[in-house]
Amino acid sequence: MSPTIRDVAKKANVGIATVSRVINNNTSVSAETRNAVLTAIEELDYTPNPIARQLSTGRTLTIGVIVPNLTSPSYVERLRGVQTALAESEYHMVLYSVGNPVDRDNYFKELSRNGLVDGILIISLPPNDAQAERFAQSDVPTVLIDAYHEQLCSVLTDDVKGGEMATQHLIDLGHTKIGFLSETLETPFHPSSYYRYQGYRKALTENNIPFDETYRISGASGRMHAREMARQLLAMQIPPSAIFAGNDIQAIGILDTARELQIEVPSELSVIGFDGIRDAEYTNLTTIDQHLHESGEEGVKMLLQELESLSDSPAQKRLALKLVQRNTTRPLIG
Amino acid sequence: MSPTIRDVAKKANVGIATVSRVINNNTSVSAETRNAVLTAIEELDYTPNPIARQLSTGRTLTIGVIVPNLTSPSYVERLRGVQTALAESEYHMVLYSVGNPVDRDNYFKELSRNGLVDGILIISLPPNDAQAERFAQSDVPTVLIDAYHEQLCSVLTDDVKGGEMATQHLIDLGHTKIGFLSETLETPFHPSSYYRYQGYRKALTENNIPFDETYRISGASGRMHAREMARQLLAMQIPPSAIFAGNDIQAIGILDTARELQIEVPSELSVIGFDGIRDAEYTNLTTIDQHLHESGEEGVKMLLQELESLSDSPAQKRLALKLVQRNTTRPLIG
DNA sequence: GTATGATTCGAAACCGGTTCCATAGAACAA
DNA sequence: TTGTTCTATGGAACCGGTTTCGAATCATAC
């Protein structure tokens, strides 16, 4: 077995407390003793057992990240941001990947309870009131990324406003027949698509453009399903001249279909996405950039702050949205 | 603070050993005592402190996953596989994301040393001899995914063979002017591009097709750089009629450029990738599927086995490669 | 009634650190 | 010289579990 602090103490002819002081750079050790201890450590190739240290200090130096299965690039990008910010800290990251509501609830309960982690970061998984209450009561600080609850710290996106911005952009370009294509609006997870839809409706209303139910389509997530839905939208007698997609992946699916149908983008069809994933840049997609990477970093910052000193009122940070115009939207001709 | 096992013992009027027995389903507890303990646990809302348990059992129920920064979809896909397999076990996953060789070496050293994790999974980061030696000596089982070292367990891909398969496919289609586009062949990380290049060369040789140095180009990774490199290849006086890309992302970059230059794929240019990421399917890319997801799952399986009983000779599992023909390759006309 | 064995259970040791507290000795002041 | 303060240090308690070991209890056998 690996050597323990007692082995070091014996070898250096000192007490274990002294060894501990040396390890932790406690000043009150004479240079002589310190050297003796250091050489003993060297000779035994000793490293302190982190678990024992965790038990006695009460800190695990670990933060738990609860995230939906890495099915969507946006989760991955947020996670990258988390990773980036965490790398500069002394904390490690345990990944809890949730595939269904049961997983989610289990992780929520498990982590908020006992001292497995020092802090919790939750990505795109809004807790219900009871769960939020638990987190708030628990003594492990929790930060939500891309989700909101009044009781908890959060880094969030104004999806309604983003939806409005996207739609307004299309309207500004002269479009009035504007389609909306998204994931199912009723999801057990984060209803961001629904909020974006609300923004879409709001923009229409504000510009006195009547909402046409037939221009709205939603279904399963993913590029393939988006293609299919786009086919349906574009096969209408009077198809939309522009489509706002609930996220970038779906927007890219629409572009796929447009190419397949030889509908030229943006001259014959404008498409705008939402998220600002990397593929949006590669495909020259106009989109609403919600600063995914930054959201991860900000979440970590907030959590680290919370770990320093638990604030009383939960901090809330809203990330700015940015319309990034590329080559999939342009003024309507005629 | 949360209640401890002693609180429960006091409340139930039993010794702590008995409480421990109840928690761990040890049989030798009378039904009566067991019930008393269970109700005490219930009333106090007690859960055992996992850190304390870890210290006394010596197991952390955690496995460390060392992976390059999630820059490439292939790492993410492998990680998903790991996640899938791990979800069915009792283990958690700590993610160590490495951005540079220094990170890598630190993590290698740190994790192999002390009991922070019960096992280590290393993705696409081949250790050098000294490091492999460390891992082999250490008492924490280690499995390499997409990397090989004779001293360690591994799940691996035959990149040379894959490169050969891809090239042979193009040759079978009648191509002889076959380009090779990849990442820099000298990388501090995993030299898979180099192996694939070797396979390419091998296939050419075996078919008596002279290798033309000007048909080979390599540079920085990523779709954007691939586009630029593709432009160079395709601007040649006698451009290749087919290109084998070192990975799918680069193949997609080539497709981007082809579209930009209005070179029709596959009629004017065949393109084959390597990896089998999801986007390959979406873009109808012919590729060599190396079963990324499965590699993650297999790595976990192997590691779990190793955790059960440390085998003496390191297990090696080679994943089959599969040519998936889609719509970016076709017989050369004329 | 005593010997034997099985069952149930608690005290205490242990895992490997950190930290409180008491003390020895040095340094300094009067 | 004596008293006081400060520094360096070790012993022991502690974190919260698991596990060993021995003892108490009970049933059964003789």
XYZ file of C-alpha atoms (C1' of nucleotides) in Angstrom:
728
model
C 0.000 0.000 0.000
C 0.933 3.576 -0.389
C 2.694 5.247 2.510
C 0.625 7.238 4.957
C 1.294 10.353 6.897
C 2.318 8.214 9.847
C 4.996 6.504 7.818
C 6.380 9.876 6.888
C 6.248 11.033 10.485
C 8.108 7.996 11.688
C 10.764 8.289 9.031
C 11.305 11.967 9.732
C 11.151 11.495 13.506
C 8.378 14.006 13.954
C 4.717 13.951 14.844
C 2.035 13.532 12.243
C 0.759 17.005 12.997
C 4.065 18.385 11.852
C 3.942 16.458 8.616
C 0.483 17.798 8.024
C 1.773 21.320 8.644
C 4.498 20.861 6.094
C 2.092 19.498 3.511
C -0.256 22.391 3.975
C 2.469 25.016 4.037
C 1.664 25.978 7.535
C 4.322 28.493 8.523
C 5.024 27.438 12.046
C 7.558 24.761 11.227
C 11.282 25.338 11.510
C 13.295 25.153 8.334
C 15.198 22.204 9.706
C 12.160 20.094 10.518
C 10.521 21.053 7.265
C 13.480 19.751 5.336
C 13.559 16.535 7.267
C 9.896 16.025 6.485
C 10.299 16.942 2.867
C 13.105 14.469 2.320
C 11.072 11.769 4.042
C 8.172 12.560 1.739
C 10.493 12.437 -1.204
C 12.036 9.146 -0.226
C 8.719 7.452 0.422
C 7.123 9.001 -2.655
C 4.281 10.038 -0.462
C 1.138 11.858 -1.515
C -1.672 12.605 0.876
C -4.771 10.482 0.444
C -7.373 12.822 -0.982
C -10.309 10.913 0.441
C -8.993 11.103 3.968
C -8.379 14.761 3.466
C -11.892 15.214 2.167
C -13.334 13.537 5.198
C -11.449 15.606 7.655
C -11.782 18.948 5.910
C -15.321 18.465 4.744
C -14.436 19.640 1.260
C -14.379 17.360 -1.748
C -12.994 19.862 -4.248
C -15.508 18.440 -6.627
C -18.469 19.977 -8.300
C -21.263 17.965 -9.810
C -22.538 18.902 -13.226
C -25.965 17.650 -14.144
C -26.598 17.835 -17.848
C -28.933 16.201 -20.361
C -27.312 13.374 -22.303
C -24.909 15.062 -24.640
C -27.382 14.778 -27.479
C -27.298 18.363 -28.529
C -24.277 20.426 -29.503
C -25.542 23.233 -27.325
C -25.137 21.138 -24.173
C -21.674 20.166 -25.258
C -20.745 23.766 -25.890
C -22.016 24.812 -22.481
C -20.079 21.971 -20.933
C -16.960 23.146 -22.677
C -17.452 26.517 -21.082
C -17.838 24.904 -17.688
C -14.713 22.904 -18.289
C -12.750 25.968 -19.321
C -13.641 27.908 -16.209
C -13.221 24.949 -13.902
C -9.763 24.196 -15.226
C -8.496 27.374 -13.645
C -9.895 26.445 -10.270
C -8.934 23.717 -7.865
C -12.169 21.870 -8.490
C -12.844 18.723 -10.428
C -15.989 17.945 -12.282
C -18.220 14.922 -11.944
C -20.558 14.520 -14.836
C -24.088 13.321 -14.231
C -25.735 12.768 -17.533
C -29.498 12.485 -17.492
C -31.465 10.669 -20.147
C -34.926 10.854 -18.676
C -36.896 12.601 -15.948
C -36.275 9.776 -13.494
C -32.518 10.124 -13.796
C -32.866 13.808 -13.325
C -34.906 13.543 -10.189
C -32.572 10.954 -8.721
C -29.515 13.071 -9.316
C -31.238 16.128 -7.953
C -32.057 14.304 -4.768
C -28.796 12.460 -4.397
C -26.511 15.396 -4.914
C -28.368 17.960 -2.890
C -28.358 15.610 0.017
C -24.997 14.355 1.121
C -21.525 15.720 0.775
C -20.511 14.018 -2.422
C -19.830 17.335 -4.098
C -19.127 20.844 -2.879
C -21.338 22.494 -5.432
C -23.832 21.704 -8.147
C -24.178 23.043 -11.648
C -27.346 22.214 -13.496
C -27.487 22.702 -17.227
C -30.776 23.177 -19.054
C -32.814 21.257 -16.498
C -35.212 23.470 -14.592
C -36.144 22.068 -11.181
C -39.702 22.153 -9.968
C -40.625 24.102 -6.865
C -40.069 21.250 -4.442
C -36.707 20.458 -5.944
C -35.647 24.087 -5.946
C -36.646 24.279 -2.317
C -34.447 21.307 -1.556
C -31.488 22.864 -3.285
C -32.037 26.152 -1.535
C -32.275 24.484 1.868
C -29.352 22.172 1.286
C -25.928 23.397 2.213
C -24.446 22.619 -1.153
C -24.558 25.698 -3.364
C -26.357 25.239 -6.635
C -26.350 27.237 -9.840
C -28.673 26.804 -12.772
C -27.409 27.378 -16.275
C -30.083 27.992 -18.858
C -32.901 27.621 -16.392
C -34.593 29.823 -13.889
C -35.972 29.490 -10.433
C -36.449 32.401 -8.090
C -34.926 30.493 -5.213
C -31.685 29.662 -6.984
C -28.728 31.306 -8.621
C -28.867 31.164 -12.357
C -27.284 32.144 -15.619
C -30.024 32.470 -18.122
C -31.127 33.383 -21.545
C -34.165 35.383 -22.422
C -35.662 32.930 -24.864
C -38.787 34.990 -25.376
C -36.774 38.009 -26.287
C -34.529 35.926 -28.517
C -37.526 34.566 -30.334
C -38.767 38.065 -30.740
C -35.428 39.275 -32.060
C -35.236 36.495 -34.595
C -38.740 37.090 -35.817
C -38.304 40.833 -35.849
C -35.218 40.407 -37.964
C -37.239 38.539 -40.548
C -39.981 41.124 -40.397
C -37.460 43.903 -40.821
C -36.354 42.165 -43.981
C -39.870 42.449 -45.271
C -41.124 38.975 -44.534
C -44.660 38.446 -43.368
C -45.165 34.780 -44.149
C -42.898 33.537 -41.416
C -42.815 29.903 -40.436
C -41.868 28.579 -37.032
C -40.315 25.120 -36.797
C -39.282 23.633 -33.497
C -39.137 20.714 -31.140
C -42.283 19.629 -29.410
C -43.400 22.514 -27.271
C -44.345 20.280 -24.379
C -41.186 18.690 -23.118
C -40.373 17.106 -19.783
C -37.159 19.068 -19.838
C -36.434 22.644 -20.641
C -39.237 24.363 -22.550
C -36.985 26.821 -24.333
C -38.681 26.128 -27.633
C -41.938 27.214 -26.117
C -40.498 30.499 -24.933
C -38.975 31.148 -28.310
C -42.333 30.473 -29.820
C -43.856 33.039 -27.519
C -41.313 35.562 -28.734
C -42.254 34.705 -32.270
C -45.914 35.307 -31.529
C -45.130 38.511 -29.738
C -43.170 39.930 -32.658
C -45.953 39.056 -35.051
C -48.515 40.739 -32.859
C -46.429 43.834 -32.386
C -46.088 44.187 -36.112
C -49.721 43.483 -36.781
C -48.971 40.361 -38.709
C -51.705 37.785 -38.228
C -50.540 34.474 -36.867
C -51.140 31.593 -39.209
C -51.348 28.312 -37.348
C -50.422 26.374 -40.459
C -47.029 28.067 -40.473
C -46.151 26.531 -37.179
C -44.802 23.015 -37.011
C -43.124 21.104 -34.241
C -42.029 17.567 -33.643
C -39.164 15.400 -32.535
C -35.744 16.965 -32.209
C -32.809 16.446 -34.488
C -31.705 17.372 -37.936
C -33.545 14.551 -39.659
C -36.900 15.400 -38.189
C -36.334 19.044 -38.954
C -35.798 18.123 -42.591
C -39.078 16.325 -42.711
C -40.944 19.149 -41.043
C -39.339 21.622 -43.408
C -40.594 19.575 -46.335
C -44.077 19.882 -45.009
C -43.818 23.626 -44.526
C -42.330 24.167 -47.934
C -44.873 21.984 -49.654
C -47.689 24.300 -48.681
C -49.627 26.052 -51.366
C -48.353 29.344 -50.132
C -45.203 28.425 -48.306
C -43.481 30.765 -45.869
C -40.831 33.035 -47.306
C -38.843 32.783 -44.107
C -38.530 30.269 -41.314
C -37.447 30.746 -37.765
C -36.084 27.490 -36.360
C -36.183 26.705 -32.669
C -32.498 25.920 -32.722
C -29.523 25.835 -35.025
C -29.607 22.121 -35.652
C -33.124 22.413 -36.913
C -32.208 25.425 -38.980
C -29.513 23.346 -40.599
C -32.095 20.660 -41.249
C -34.180 23.267 -43.038
C -31.194 24.229 -45.146
C -30.765 20.571 -46.058
C -34.314 20.379 -47.267
C -34.076 23.657 -49.156
C -31.094 22.304 -51.023
C -32.877 19.071 -51.719
C -35.866 20.957 -53.092
C -33.589 23.341 -54.945
C -35.003 26.274 -53.109
C -32.280 28.825 -52.945
C -31.340 30.306 -49.615
C -31.511 33.194 -48.978
C -32.913 34.441 -52.259
C -36.031 32.288 -52.178
C -36.124 31.437 -48.505
C -34.685 33.038 -45.416
C -33.752 30.871 -42.469
C -32.743 31.936 -39.000
C -31.693 29.684 -36.156
C -31.108 30.016 -32.463
C -28.159 29.113 -30.232
C -24.953 30.043 -31.945
C -23.376 26.611 -32.132
C -20.220 26.206 -34.146
C -21.951 24.607 -37.072
C -23.970 27.774 -37.475
C -20.799 29.555 -38.378
C -19.686 26.782 -40.704
C -22.950 26.777 -42.557
C -23.199 30.539 -42.679
C -26.410 30.466 -40.759
C -27.978 33.645 -39.453
C -28.820 32.995 -35.848
C -29.420 34.325 -32.372
C -26.222 33.745 -30.481
C -26.889 33.013 -26.856
C -23.240 32.670 -25.895
C -23.310 29.052 -24.934
C -19.678 28.788 -23.983
C -19.848 31.892 -21.880
C -22.917 30.600 -20.079
C -20.877 27.672 -18.819
C -18.079 29.902 -17.699
C -20.411 32.305 -15.967
C -22.155 29.472 -14.189
C -18.868 28.296 -12.779
C -17.890 31.806 -11.740
C -21.145 32.208 -9.929
C -20.797 28.860 -8.234
C -17.262 29.570 -7.110
C -18.442 32.824 -5.630
C -21.226 31.002 -3.863
C -18.694 28.538 -2.497
C -16.682 31.372 -1.016
C -19.617 32.856 0.789
C -23.150 31.753 0.478
C -25.090 34.797 -0.578
C -28.511 35.329 0.799
C -30.486 36.333 -2.220
C -29.790 34.150 -5.227
C -27.778 35.885 -7.910
C -29.233 36.023 -11.359
C -27.267 36.708 -14.468
C -28.889 37.241 -17.814
C -26.658 36.802 -20.812
C -27.063 39.209 -23.685
C -28.366 37.829 -26.956
C -26.823 38.765 -30.204
C -28.251 38.580 -33.669
C -25.525 37.270 -35.922
C -26.447 37.937 -39.494
C -24.852 35.648 -42.001
C -25.968 34.412 -45.380
C -29.245 32.658 -44.795
C -31.413 35.711 -44.408
C -31.919 38.616 -46.752
C -34.573 41.186 -47.686
C -37.629 39.796 -49.343
C -37.720 40.694 -52.988
C -41.010 41.639 -54.553
C -25.318 19.295 10.094
C -26.657 16.085 8.677
C -27.190 13.236 11.099
C -24.467 10.643 11.439
C -24.535 6.968 12.032
C -24.057 7.628 15.739
C -27.182 9.747 15.880
C -29.109 6.920 14.329
C -27.568 4.425 16.739
C -28.497 6.543 19.715
C -32.034 7.070 18.526
C -32.548 3.375 17.867
C -30.792 2.344 21.064
C -28.311 0.145 19.281
C -24.611 0.210 18.502
C -23.241 1.873 15.413
C -22.084 -1.471 14.103
C -25.667 -2.586 13.990
C -26.740 0.473 12.064
C -23.965 -0.190 9.618
C -25.173 -3.754 9.250
C -28.668 -2.595 8.481
C -27.468 -0.079 5.927
C -25.393 -2.680 4.173
C -28.033 -5.377 4.290
C -25.950 -7.578 6.446
C -28.144 -10.515 7.401
C -27.217 -11.009 10.986
C -29.621 -8.479 12.420
C -32.911 -9.508 13.992
C -36.053 -8.271 12.307
C -36.960 -6.301 15.379
C -33.680 -4.402 15.618
C -33.648 -3.839 11.895
C -37.017 -2.171 12.060
C -36.005 0.013 14.955
C -32.978 1.148 12.986
C -34.952 1.707 9.833
C -37.487 3.908 11.527
C -34.708 5.878 13.200
C -33.111 6.358 9.793
C -36.417 7.424 8.394
C -37.123 9.885 11.164
C -33.724 11.497 10.992
C -33.699 11.480 7.209
C -30.294 9.914 7.393
C -28.041 9.016 4.506
C -24.560 7.642 4.988
C -21.761 10.041 4.220
C -20.201 8.745 1.034
C -16.777 10.202 1.738
C -16.505 8.463 5.081
C -17.607 5.292 3.444
C -15.009 5.729 0.748
C -12.290 6.167 3.310
C -13.151 3.095 5.225
C -13.886 0.808 2.311
C -11.143 2.084 0.075
C -13.500 2.326 -2.879
C -14.582 5.616 -4.367
C -17.097 4.248 -6.857
C -15.683 6.754 -9.247
C -13.830 6.320 -12.448
C -11.729 9.036 -13.991
C -12.065 9.708 -17.694
C -9.207 11.540 -19.331
C -10.174 12.959 -22.678
C -8.930 15.692 -25.009
C -10.919 18.902 -24.753
C -14.232 18.136 -26.365
C -13.131 19.804 -29.555
C -13.968 16.979 -31.864
C -17.309 15.224 -32.293
C -15.518 11.901 -32.191
C -14.399 12.449 -28.601
C -17.900 13.444 -27.666
C -19.335 10.359 -29.282
C -16.888 8.128 -27.455
C -17.737 9.875 -24.242
C -21.394 9.246 -24.855
C -20.604 5.571 -25.153
C -18.715 5.671 -21.886
C -21.593 7.445 -20.269
C -24.103 4.917 -21.554
C -22.204 1.952 -20.192
C -21.368 3.634 -16.926
C -24.968 4.540 -16.274
C -25.758 0.890 -15.764
C -23.017 0.482 -13.206
C -22.653 1.870 -9.742
C -19.799 4.104 -10.810
C -19.689 7.808 -11.357
C -17.517 9.569 -13.848
C -15.079 12.375 -13.241
C -14.107 14.148 -16.389
C -10.545 15.304 -16.858
C -10.344 17.339 -19.979
C -6.895 17.928 -21.365
C -6.044 20.861 -23.563
C -2.307 20.413 -23.878
C 0.418 17.874 -23.203
C 1.137 19.355 -19.786
C -2.428 18.812 -18.624
C -2.265 15.313 -19.921
C 0.907 14.455 -18.095
C -0.372 15.974 -14.883
C -3.584 14.015 -14.969
C -1.757 10.844 -15.841
C 0.472 11.273 -12.842
C -2.168 12.491 -10.434
C -4.731 9.814 -11.121
C -2.449 6.822 -11.289
C -1.056 7.775 -7.956
C -3.519 8.169 -5.157
C -6.935 6.745 -4.561
C -9.008 9.504 -6.053
C -10.620 7.121 -8.509
C -11.078 3.380 -8.664
C -10.270 3.133 -12.341
C -9.061 5.198 -15.245
C -10.306 5.453 -18.792
C -8.112 7.255 -21.255
C -9.561 8.370 -24.548
C -7.381 9.008 -27.583
C -4.312 9.869 -25.543
C -1.557 7.305 -25.891
C 0.807 7.269 -22.916
C 4.532 7.021 -23.419
C 6.452 4.051 -22.082
C 7.214 5.589 -18.712
C 3.611 6.594 -18.222
C 2.313 3.219 -19.283
C 4.705 1.648 -16.830
C 3.290 3.828 -14.072
C -0.246 2.843 -14.906
C 0.669 -0.806 -15.065
C 2.432 -0.673 -11.698
C -0.235 1.403 -10.017
C -3.061 -0.412 -8.360
C -5.724 1.527 -10.184
C -6.822 -0.339 -13.307
C -6.486 1.606 -16.516
C -7.998 1.112 -19.938
C -7.050 2.933 -23.097
C -9.691 3.734 -25.666
C -8.387 4.491 -29.124
C -4.777 4.081 -28.116
C -2.427 1.205 -27.666
C 0.270 0.201 -25.298
C 1.392 -3.345 -24.786
C 1.377 -2.950 -21.028
C -2.219 -1.772 -20.801
C -5.733 -2.867 -21.595
C -7.112 -1.175 -24.648
C -9.976 -0.874 -27.064
C -8.560 0.131 -30.342
C -9.041 0.831 -33.963
C -6.831 -0.298 -36.750
C -6.249 3.061 -38.327
C -3.811 1.709 -40.878
C -6.300 -0.835 -42.047
C -9.050 1.764 -42.069
C -6.945 4.043 -44.211
C -6.313 1.153 -46.510
C -9.994 0.288 -46.699
C -10.953 3.836 -47.548
C -8.329 4.124 -50.217
C -9.081 0.703 -51.601
C -12.710 1.682 -51.891
C -11.766 4.643 -54.044
C -9.449 2.491 -56.097
C -12.174 -0.073 -56.574
C -14.309 2.692 -57.959
C -11.676 3.312 -60.583
C -9.908 6.267 -59.063
C -6.162 6.596 -59.345
C -5.708 10.299 -58.682
C -6.512 10.061 -55.005
C -5.851 12.952 -52.663
C -5.173 12.637 -48.954
C -6.156 15.509 -46.698
C -5.614 15.392 -42.979
C -4.499 17.042 -39.802
C -0.838 17.612 -39.225
C 0.770 14.219 -39.136
C 3.035 15.145 -36.252
C 0.827 15.762 -33.277
C 1.600 15.730 -29.585
C -1.536 13.665 -29.126
C -2.866 10.697 -30.961
C -1.239 10.181 -34.365
C -4.251 8.492 -35.909
C -4.007 10.654 -39.010
C -0.534 9.350 -39.540
C -1.663 5.743 -39.362
C -4.485 6.411 -41.762
C -1.995 7.985 -44.064
C 0.088 4.846 -43.875
C -2.952 2.822 -44.867
C -3.457 5.146 -47.789
C 0.092 4.646 -48.933
C -0.182 0.927 -48.483
C -3.285 0.676 -50.639
C -1.665 2.719 -53.360
C 1.399 0.534 -53.334
C -0.576 -2.667 -53.371
C -2.439 -1.472 -56.424
C 0.639 -0.201 -58.145
C -0.543 3.344 -58.115
C 2.378 5.714 -57.772
C 2.185 8.034 -54.817
C 2.060 11.674 -55.797
C 3.332 13.881 -52.996
C 1.381 16.848 -54.342
C -1.866 15.015 -53.662
C -1.159 14.955 -49.987
C -1.970 17.945 -47.836
C -2.194 18.353 -44.113
C -2.605 21.209 -41.715
C -4.547 22.438 -38.728
C -7.659 20.557 -37.726
C -11.212 21.705 -38.166
C -13.710 22.186 -40.915
C -12.487 25.628 -41.875
C -8.919 24.552 -42.407
C -10.095 21.534 -44.309
C -11.971 23.824 -46.670
C -8.870 25.821 -47.356
C -6.783 22.734 -47.932
C -9.430 21.343 -50.233
C -9.284 24.529 -52.255
C -5.609 24.005 -52.750
C -6.016 20.405 -53.792
C -8.803 21.192 -56.185
C -7.001 24.142 -57.717
C -4.258 21.880 -59.032
C -3.762 21.592 -62.750
C -4.728 17.981 -62.593
C -6.773 17.770 -59.421
C -7.545 14.473 -57.700
C -10.753 12.769 -58.718
C -11.227 11.480 -55.216
C -10.128 12.574 -51.774
C -9.695 10.554 -48.641
C -10.048 12.801 -45.610
C -8.376 11.986 -42.320
C -11.668 12.363 -40.516
C -15.299 13.125 -41.159
C -15.139 16.751 -40.154
C -12.484 17.330 -42.734
C -14.441 15.389 -45.302
C -17.353 17.692 -44.648
C -15.025 20.631 -45.114
C -14.105 19.205 -48.489
C -17.771 18.928 -49.399
C -18.200 22.583 -48.430
C -15.448 23.582 -50.794
C -16.751 21.399 -53.591
C -20.089 23.112 -53.331
C -18.439 26.490 -53.265
C -16.478 25.644 -56.405
C -19.506 24.046 -57.962
C -17.762 20.761 -58.258
C -20.419 18.135 -58.081
C -20.046 15.306 -55.579
C -19.906 12.456 -56.330
C -20.079 12.817 -60.114
C -17.024 15.017 -60.406
C -15.354 14.276 -57.120
C -15.567 11.397 -54.683
C -14.992 12.049 -51.005
C -14.569 9.557 -48.219
C -14.155 10.316 -44.538
C -13.205 8.419 -41.443
C -14.897 8.044 -38.034
C -18.575 7.611 -38.517
C -19.777 10.645 -36.594
C -23.426 11.541 -36.794
C -22.893 14.372 -39.195
C -21.520 11.860 -41.660
C -24.943 10.331 -41.852
C -26.644 13.693 -42.137
C -24.423 14.772 -44.965
C -24.596 11.441 -46.725
C -20.898 11.021 -46.444
C -19.245 7.745 -47.344
C -16.950 6.920 -44.478
C -15.109 4.329 -42.462
C -17.176 3.766 -39.381
C -15.016 2.971 -36.400
C -17.915 2.538 -33.975
C -17.115 5.418 -31.725
C -19.996 4.924 -29.356
C -19.268 1.260 -29.006
C -15.625 1.970 -28.266
C -16.686 3.921 -25.200
C -18.973 1.163 -24.048
C -16.368 -1.512 -24.591
C -13.795 0.491 -22.695
C -16.092 0.660 -19.709
C -16.875 -3.035 -19.899
C -13.216 -3.852 -19.933
C -12.517 -1.552 -17.039
C -15.328 -2.978 -14.953
C -13.949 -6.424 -15.573
C -10.539 -5.249 -14.523
C -12.046 -3.811 -11.363
C -13.530 -7.164 -10.502
C -10.269 -8.991 -10.826
C -7.080 -7.521 -12.060
C -6.058 -9.672 -14.965
C -2.436 -10.390 -15.489
C -1.992 -9.912 -19.178
C -3.645 -6.737 -20.440
C -6.733 -7.397 -22.523
C -6.837 -5.978 -26.000
C -9.954 -5.482 -28.013
C -9.880 -4.440 -31.618
C -13.104 -2.992 -32.957
C -14.127 -3.926 -36.460
C -14.151 -1.212 -39.085
C -16.969 -0.832 -41.481
C -17.098 0.902 -44.806
C -20.364 2.774 -44.975
C -21.062 3.741 -48.506
C -23.305 6.714 -48.966
C -23.551 9.327 -51.643
C -20.184 10.988 -51.789
C -18.346 8.258 -53.628
C -19.116 6.658 -56.961
C -17.337 4.960 -59.864
C -15.104 7.191 -61.868
C -16.621 7.909 -65.272
C -14.375 7.999 -68.272
C -28.253 -28.781 35.111
C -24.409 -28.241 32.152
C -22.059 -28.302 27.718
C -22.255 -26.827 22.908
C -23.207 -24.090 19.077
C -25.560 -20.502 16.597
C -27.273 -15.953 16.537
C -27.271 -11.191 17.619
C -24.986 -7.333 18.946
C -21.773 -3.570 20.861
C -17.097 -1.785 21.979
C -13.235 -0.581 19.893
C -9.910 -0.431 16.243
C -9.283 1.233 11.823
C -9.201 4.062 7.273
C -5.685 8.641 6.725
C -5.900 12.841 7.051
C -6.643 17.926 9.986
C -6.669 20.578 14.013
C -7.127 21.696 18.926
C -4.587 22.030 22.879
C -0.905 21.539 25.993
C 3.934 21.909 26.658
C 8.909 22.436 26.214
C 12.249 25.553 25.222
C 14.039 29.846 23.443
C 13.998 34.718 23.510
C 13.296 38.738 25.743
C 12.233 42.203 29.420
C 12.642 43.804 33.930
C 17.405 35.636 38.236
C 12.703 35.388 37.459
C 8.644 36.073 34.854
C 6.491 36.507 30.332
C 5.749 35.776 25.642
C 6.373 33.405 21.521
C 7.631 29.560 18.523
C 7.895 24.800 17.435
C 6.097 20.551 18.204
C 3.580 16.190 19.474
C -0.401 13.779 21.508
C -4.913 13.049 20.979
C -9.438 13.985 19.380
C -12.020 14.238 15.383
C -14.310 13.572 10.561
C -18.137 9.275 9.731
C -18.186 5.350 8.193
C -16.740 -0.394 8.209
C -15.143 -4.425 10.371
C -12.981 -7.376 13.794
C -13.551 -9.613 17.887
C -15.459 -11.044 21.937
C -19.466 -11.406 24.801
C -24.255 -12.080 25.816
C -28.288 -14.544 24.808
C -30.856 -18.320 23.430
C -31.956 -22.901 21.777
C -30.721 -27.524 21.594
C -28.469 -31.823 23.158
C -26.994 -34.785 26.613
